Coordinates of C-alpha atoms in Angstrom, one line a residue:
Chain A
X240 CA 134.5 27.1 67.6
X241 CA 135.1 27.3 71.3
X242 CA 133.5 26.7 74.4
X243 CA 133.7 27.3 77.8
X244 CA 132.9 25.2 81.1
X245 CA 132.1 27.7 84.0
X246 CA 133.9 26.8 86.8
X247 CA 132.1 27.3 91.0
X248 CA 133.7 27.0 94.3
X249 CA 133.1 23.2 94.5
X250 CA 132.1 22.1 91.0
X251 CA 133.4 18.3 90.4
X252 CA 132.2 17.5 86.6
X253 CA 134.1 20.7 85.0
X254 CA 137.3 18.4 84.5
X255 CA 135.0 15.8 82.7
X256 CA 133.1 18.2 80.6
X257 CA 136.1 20.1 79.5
X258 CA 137.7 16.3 78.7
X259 CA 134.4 15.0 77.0
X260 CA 134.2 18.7 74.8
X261 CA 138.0 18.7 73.8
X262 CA 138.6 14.7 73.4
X263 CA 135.3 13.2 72.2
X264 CA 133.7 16.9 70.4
X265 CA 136.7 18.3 69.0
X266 CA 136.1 22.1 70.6
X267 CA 138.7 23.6 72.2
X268 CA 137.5 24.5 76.1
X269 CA 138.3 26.5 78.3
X270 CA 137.7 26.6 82.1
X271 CA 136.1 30.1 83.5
X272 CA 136.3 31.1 86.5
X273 CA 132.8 32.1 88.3
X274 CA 134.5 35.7 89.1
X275 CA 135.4 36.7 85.3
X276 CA 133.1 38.5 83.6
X277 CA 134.1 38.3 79.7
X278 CA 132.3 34.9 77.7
X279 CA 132.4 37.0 74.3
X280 CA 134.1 35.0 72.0
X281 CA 132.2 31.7 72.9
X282 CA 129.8 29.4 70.8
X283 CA 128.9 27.0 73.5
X284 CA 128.6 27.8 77.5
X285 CA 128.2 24.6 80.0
X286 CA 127.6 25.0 83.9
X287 CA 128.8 21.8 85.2
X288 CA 127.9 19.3 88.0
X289 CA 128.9 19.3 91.7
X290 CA 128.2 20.9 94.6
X291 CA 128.7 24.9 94.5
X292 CA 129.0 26.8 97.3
X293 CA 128.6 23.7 99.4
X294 CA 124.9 23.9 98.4
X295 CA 124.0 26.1 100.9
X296 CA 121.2 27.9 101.0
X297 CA 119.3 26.1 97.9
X298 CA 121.4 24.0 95.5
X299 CA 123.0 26.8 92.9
X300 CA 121.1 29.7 94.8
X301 CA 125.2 31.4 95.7
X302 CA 126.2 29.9 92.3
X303 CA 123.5 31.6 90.4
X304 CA 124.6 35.3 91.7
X305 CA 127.8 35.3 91.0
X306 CA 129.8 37.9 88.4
X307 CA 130.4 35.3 85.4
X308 CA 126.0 34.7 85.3
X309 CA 125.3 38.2 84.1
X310 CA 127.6 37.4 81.2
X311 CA 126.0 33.7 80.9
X312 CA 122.9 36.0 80.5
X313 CA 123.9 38.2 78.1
X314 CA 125.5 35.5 76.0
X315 CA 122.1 33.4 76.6
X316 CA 120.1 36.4 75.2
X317 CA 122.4 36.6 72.1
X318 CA 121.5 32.9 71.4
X319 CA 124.7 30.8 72.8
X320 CA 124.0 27.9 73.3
X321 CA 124.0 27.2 77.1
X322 CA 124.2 23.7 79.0
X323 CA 123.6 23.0 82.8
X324 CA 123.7 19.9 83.8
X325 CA 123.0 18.5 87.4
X326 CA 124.3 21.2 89.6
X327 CA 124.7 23.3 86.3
X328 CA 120.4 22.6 85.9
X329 CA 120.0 24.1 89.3
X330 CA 122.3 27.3 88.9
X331 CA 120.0 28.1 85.6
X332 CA 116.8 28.0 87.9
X333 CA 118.1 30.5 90.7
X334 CA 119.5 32.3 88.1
X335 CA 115.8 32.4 86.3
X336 CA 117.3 31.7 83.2
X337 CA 115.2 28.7 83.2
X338 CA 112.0 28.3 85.1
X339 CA 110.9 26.4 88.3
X340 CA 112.7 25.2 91.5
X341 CA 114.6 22.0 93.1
X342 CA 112.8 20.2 95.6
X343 CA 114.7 17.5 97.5
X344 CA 114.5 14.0 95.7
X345 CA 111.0 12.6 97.1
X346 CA 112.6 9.9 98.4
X347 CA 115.1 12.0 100.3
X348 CA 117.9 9.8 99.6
X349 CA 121.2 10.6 96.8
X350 CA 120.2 8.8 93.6
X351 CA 123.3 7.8 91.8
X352 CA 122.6 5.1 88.9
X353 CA 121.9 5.1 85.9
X354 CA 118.8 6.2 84.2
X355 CA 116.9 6.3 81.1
X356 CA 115.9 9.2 78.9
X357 CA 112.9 10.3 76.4
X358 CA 114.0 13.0 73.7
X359 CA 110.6 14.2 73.6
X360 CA 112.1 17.6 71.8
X361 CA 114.8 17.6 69.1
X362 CA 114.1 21.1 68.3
X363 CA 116.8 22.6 71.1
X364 CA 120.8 23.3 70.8
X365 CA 121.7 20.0 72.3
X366 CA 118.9 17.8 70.8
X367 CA 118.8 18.3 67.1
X368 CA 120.8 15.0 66.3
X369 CA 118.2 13.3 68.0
X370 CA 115.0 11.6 67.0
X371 CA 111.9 12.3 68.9
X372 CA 111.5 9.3 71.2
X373 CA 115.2 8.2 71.2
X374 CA 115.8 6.9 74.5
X375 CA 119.4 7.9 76.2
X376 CA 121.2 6.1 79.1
X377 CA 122.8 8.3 81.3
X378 CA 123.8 8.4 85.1
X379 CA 122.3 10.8 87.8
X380 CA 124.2 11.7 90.5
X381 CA 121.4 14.0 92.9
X382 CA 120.2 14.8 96.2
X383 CA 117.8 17.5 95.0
X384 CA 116.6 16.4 91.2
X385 CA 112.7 16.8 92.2
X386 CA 111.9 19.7 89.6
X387 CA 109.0 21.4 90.7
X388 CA 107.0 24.1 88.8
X389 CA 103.4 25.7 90.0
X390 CA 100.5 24.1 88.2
X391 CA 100.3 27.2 85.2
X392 CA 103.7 26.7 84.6
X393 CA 103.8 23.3 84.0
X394 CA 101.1 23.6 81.4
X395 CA 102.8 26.1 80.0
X396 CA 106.0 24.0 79.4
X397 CA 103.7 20.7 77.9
X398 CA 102.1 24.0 75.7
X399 CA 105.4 25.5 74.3
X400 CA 107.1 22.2 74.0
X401 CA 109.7 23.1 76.4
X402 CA 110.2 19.6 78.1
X403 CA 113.3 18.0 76.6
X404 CA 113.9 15.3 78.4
X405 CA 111.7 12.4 80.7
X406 CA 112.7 9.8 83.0
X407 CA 111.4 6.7 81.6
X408 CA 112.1 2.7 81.3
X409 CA 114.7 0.9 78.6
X410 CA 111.7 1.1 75.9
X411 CA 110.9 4.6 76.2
X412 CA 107.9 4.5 78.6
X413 CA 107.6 7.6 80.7
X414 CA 106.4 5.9 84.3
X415 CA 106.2 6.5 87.9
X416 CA 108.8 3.6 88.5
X417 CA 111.3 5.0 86.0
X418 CA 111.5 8.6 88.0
X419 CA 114.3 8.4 90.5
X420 CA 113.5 11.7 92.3
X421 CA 109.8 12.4 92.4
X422 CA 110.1 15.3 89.5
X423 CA 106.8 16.6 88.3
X424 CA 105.6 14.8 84.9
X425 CA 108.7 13.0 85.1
X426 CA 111.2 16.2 83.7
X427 CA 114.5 15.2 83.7
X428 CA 115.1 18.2 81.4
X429 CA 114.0 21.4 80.1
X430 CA 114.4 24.2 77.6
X431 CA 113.7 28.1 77.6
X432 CA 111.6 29.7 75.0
X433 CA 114.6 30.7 72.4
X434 CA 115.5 26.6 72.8
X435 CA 119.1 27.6 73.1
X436 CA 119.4 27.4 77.1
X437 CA 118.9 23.6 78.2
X438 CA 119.5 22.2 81.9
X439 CA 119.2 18.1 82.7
X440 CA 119.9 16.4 86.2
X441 CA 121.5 13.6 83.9
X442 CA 125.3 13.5 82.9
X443 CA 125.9 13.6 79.0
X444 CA 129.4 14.2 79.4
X445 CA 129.3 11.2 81.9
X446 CA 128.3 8.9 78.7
X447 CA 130.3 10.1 76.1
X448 CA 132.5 7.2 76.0
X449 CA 131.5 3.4 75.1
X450 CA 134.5 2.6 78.2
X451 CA 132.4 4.3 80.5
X452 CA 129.0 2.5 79.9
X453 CA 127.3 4.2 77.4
X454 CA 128.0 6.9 74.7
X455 CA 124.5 8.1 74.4
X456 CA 126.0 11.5 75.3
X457 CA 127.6 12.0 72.6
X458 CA 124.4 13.1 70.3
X459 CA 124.3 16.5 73.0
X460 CA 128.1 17.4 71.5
X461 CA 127.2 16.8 67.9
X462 CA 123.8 18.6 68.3
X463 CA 126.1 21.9 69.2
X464 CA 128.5 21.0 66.7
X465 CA 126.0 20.4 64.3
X466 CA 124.3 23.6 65.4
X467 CA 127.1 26.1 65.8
X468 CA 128.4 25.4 62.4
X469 CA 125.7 25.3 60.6
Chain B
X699 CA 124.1 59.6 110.4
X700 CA 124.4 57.6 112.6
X701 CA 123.8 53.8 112.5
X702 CA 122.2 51.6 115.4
X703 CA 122.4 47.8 115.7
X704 CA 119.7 45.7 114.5
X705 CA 119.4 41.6 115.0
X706 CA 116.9 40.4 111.8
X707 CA 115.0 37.3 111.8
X708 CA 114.3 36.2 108.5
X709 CA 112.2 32.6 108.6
X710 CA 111.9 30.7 104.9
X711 CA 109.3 27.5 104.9
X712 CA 108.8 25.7 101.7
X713 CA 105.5 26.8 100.1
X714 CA 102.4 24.8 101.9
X715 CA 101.3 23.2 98.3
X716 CA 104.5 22.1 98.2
X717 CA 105.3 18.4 99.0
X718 CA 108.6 18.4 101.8
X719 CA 110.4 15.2 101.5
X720 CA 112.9 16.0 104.5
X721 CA 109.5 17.0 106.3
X722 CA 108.2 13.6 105.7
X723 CA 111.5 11.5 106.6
X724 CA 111.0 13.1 109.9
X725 CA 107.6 12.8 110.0
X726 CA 108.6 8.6 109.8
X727 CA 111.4 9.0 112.6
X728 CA 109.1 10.4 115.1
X729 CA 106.1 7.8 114.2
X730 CA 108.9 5.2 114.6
X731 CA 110.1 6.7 118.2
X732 CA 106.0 6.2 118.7
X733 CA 104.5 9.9 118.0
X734 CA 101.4 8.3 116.4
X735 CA 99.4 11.7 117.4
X736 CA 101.5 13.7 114.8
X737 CA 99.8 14.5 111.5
X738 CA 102.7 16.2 109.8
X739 CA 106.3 18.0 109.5
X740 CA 107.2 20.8 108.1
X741 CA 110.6 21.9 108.4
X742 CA 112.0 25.2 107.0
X743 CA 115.0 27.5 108.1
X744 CA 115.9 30.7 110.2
X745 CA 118.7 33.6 108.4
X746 CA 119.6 35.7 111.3
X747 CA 121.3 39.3 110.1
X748 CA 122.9 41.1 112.2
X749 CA 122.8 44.2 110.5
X750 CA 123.3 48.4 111.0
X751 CA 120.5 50.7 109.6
X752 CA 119.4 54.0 110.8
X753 CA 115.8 52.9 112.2
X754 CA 113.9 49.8 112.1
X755 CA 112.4 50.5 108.3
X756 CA 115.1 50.7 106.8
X757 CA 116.2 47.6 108.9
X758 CA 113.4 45.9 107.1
X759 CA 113.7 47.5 104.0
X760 CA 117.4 45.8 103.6
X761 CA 116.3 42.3 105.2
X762 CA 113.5 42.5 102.6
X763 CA 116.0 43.0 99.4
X764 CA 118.2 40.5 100.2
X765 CA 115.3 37.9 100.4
X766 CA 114.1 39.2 97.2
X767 CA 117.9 38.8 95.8
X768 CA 119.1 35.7 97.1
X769 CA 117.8 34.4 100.9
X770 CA 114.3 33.3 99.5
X771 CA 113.2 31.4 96.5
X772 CA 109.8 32.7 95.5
X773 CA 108.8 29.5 93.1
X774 CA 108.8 27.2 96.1
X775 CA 109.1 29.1 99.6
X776 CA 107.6 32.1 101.5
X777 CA 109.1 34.5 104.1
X778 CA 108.6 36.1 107.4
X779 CA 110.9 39.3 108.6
X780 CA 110.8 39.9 111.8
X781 CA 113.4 42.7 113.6
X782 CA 114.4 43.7 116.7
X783 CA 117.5 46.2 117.8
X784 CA 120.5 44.8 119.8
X785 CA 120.8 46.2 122.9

């Protein structure tokens, strides 16, 4: 098995995923550069955190057109599995491999803390060592986390089972006070239709390691592994 | 063919059912400097091209790809074109 981590102008997390996938997963990862175009001959794809292309424009908007995402595509549509997290998540909306838009946290400020998590599907690449209604701790790091989707489309997310993951409290409570950015129905995460394409504001591969505060993280890399080899 | 000079105005606002945090935070600043009279703040952004075409359509036409392929987000903002030629 091997995987890549897509690499932006101005990416920060692609050194930690590729550690977190090598060291604590056991895939051997390698870094991509957003100009190549070849991903045949990877299981696993993940677009990291940070700030591409300065965000400019829209967070991930630059990101999103460059020549490695028509390959992320193509290897999406064949079934690879496919992470974004953070800035990753926002690259996968302006690319319209998932669906919905980033609004600027609701409170306007940077969130970075950490946050809980409801698995609310275990059906997905990333999620099938999970137990619906485990509840991961994970850090956000975010300025623009507020996922927003037009009414139909949020019902049709809640209809197809296509929210992964919700902000909630320490027992598993989805609530107001346990969203950090004003997303709607409290998404921290989502899926596409095939399940094999997932994006999350949250860092797994920031909580992989019981020395960094939490190894909730790790059930994201034994999902794949679990999935990929199976 | 020859080419002329054209100066495109392209103006992106956020959707209006869509909520504008940074609208808001400015909303408070001016309330705070006193502004009690305003009711709301909406703040979007101006792309200016300065771009060759052989008339003013396909001026347009071009401006109006580009927001389709990158400059505007159609989930969450709408657009207005507007284009003039240099002289």
């Amino acid at each position: 098995m091997r995987a890549a981590v897509v690499v932006f102008p101005g990416s920060n997390c692609d050194a930690d995923a590729r550690h977190v996938l090598t060291e604590v997963a056991g895939i051997a990862t390698d870094f991509v550069w957003h100009t190549q175009t070849e991903l045949r001959g990877y299981d696993a794809i993940v677009l990291p955190g940070g700030f591409s292309h300065g965000d400019y424009l829209r967070t991930g908007a630059v990101a999103a057109r460059a020549p490695v995402m028509a390959s992320v595509r193509e290897a999406a549509g064949r079934g690879v599995p496919v992470l974004g997290i953070c800035n990753g998540f926002q690259v996968l909306l302006e690319a319209g491999l998932l669906p919905g838009a980033m609004l600027h946290n609701a409170g306007i400020d940077f969130r970075c803390e950490w946050v809980h998590l409801r698995v609310d599907r275990t059906d997905t690449a990333f999620t099938n060592a999970c137990t619906e209604g485990d509840v991961l701790r994970m850090p956000i790091a975010h300025g623009e986390g507020n996922y927003f989707a037009p009414p139909e489309l949020l019902v049709r997310l809640e209809d197809e089972g296509r929210i992964v993951f919700r902000y909630c409290d320490p027992d598993g409570v989805v609530a107001p006070d346990a969203n950090p950015n004003g997303s709607m129905a409290g998404i921290a995460g989502i899926c596409n239709e095939s399940r094999n394409v997932i994006g999350l504001m949250p860092h797994p591969e920031r909580a992989s390691e019981a020395d960094l505060g939490s190894a909730d993280g790790r059930v994201f890399w034994a999902s794949l592994l679990a999935m990929v080899t199976a | 063919m020859s080419t002329r000079a054209f100066r495109v105005r392209i103006d992106v606002r956020l959707d209006s059912n869509v909520n504008d945090p940074q609208g808001n935070a400015v909303l408070g600043g001016l309330r705070s400097l006193g502004h009690h009279n305003v009711q709301g703040v909406r703040i979007g952004k101006i792309v200016e091209l300065s771009l060759e075409a052989a008339d003013v359509d396909e001026a347009r036409a071009r401006a109006e790809q580009m927001c389709q392929e990158l400059l505007v987000n159609p989930v969450i903002e709408t657009v207005e074109i507007s284009v003039a030629e240099e002289v």
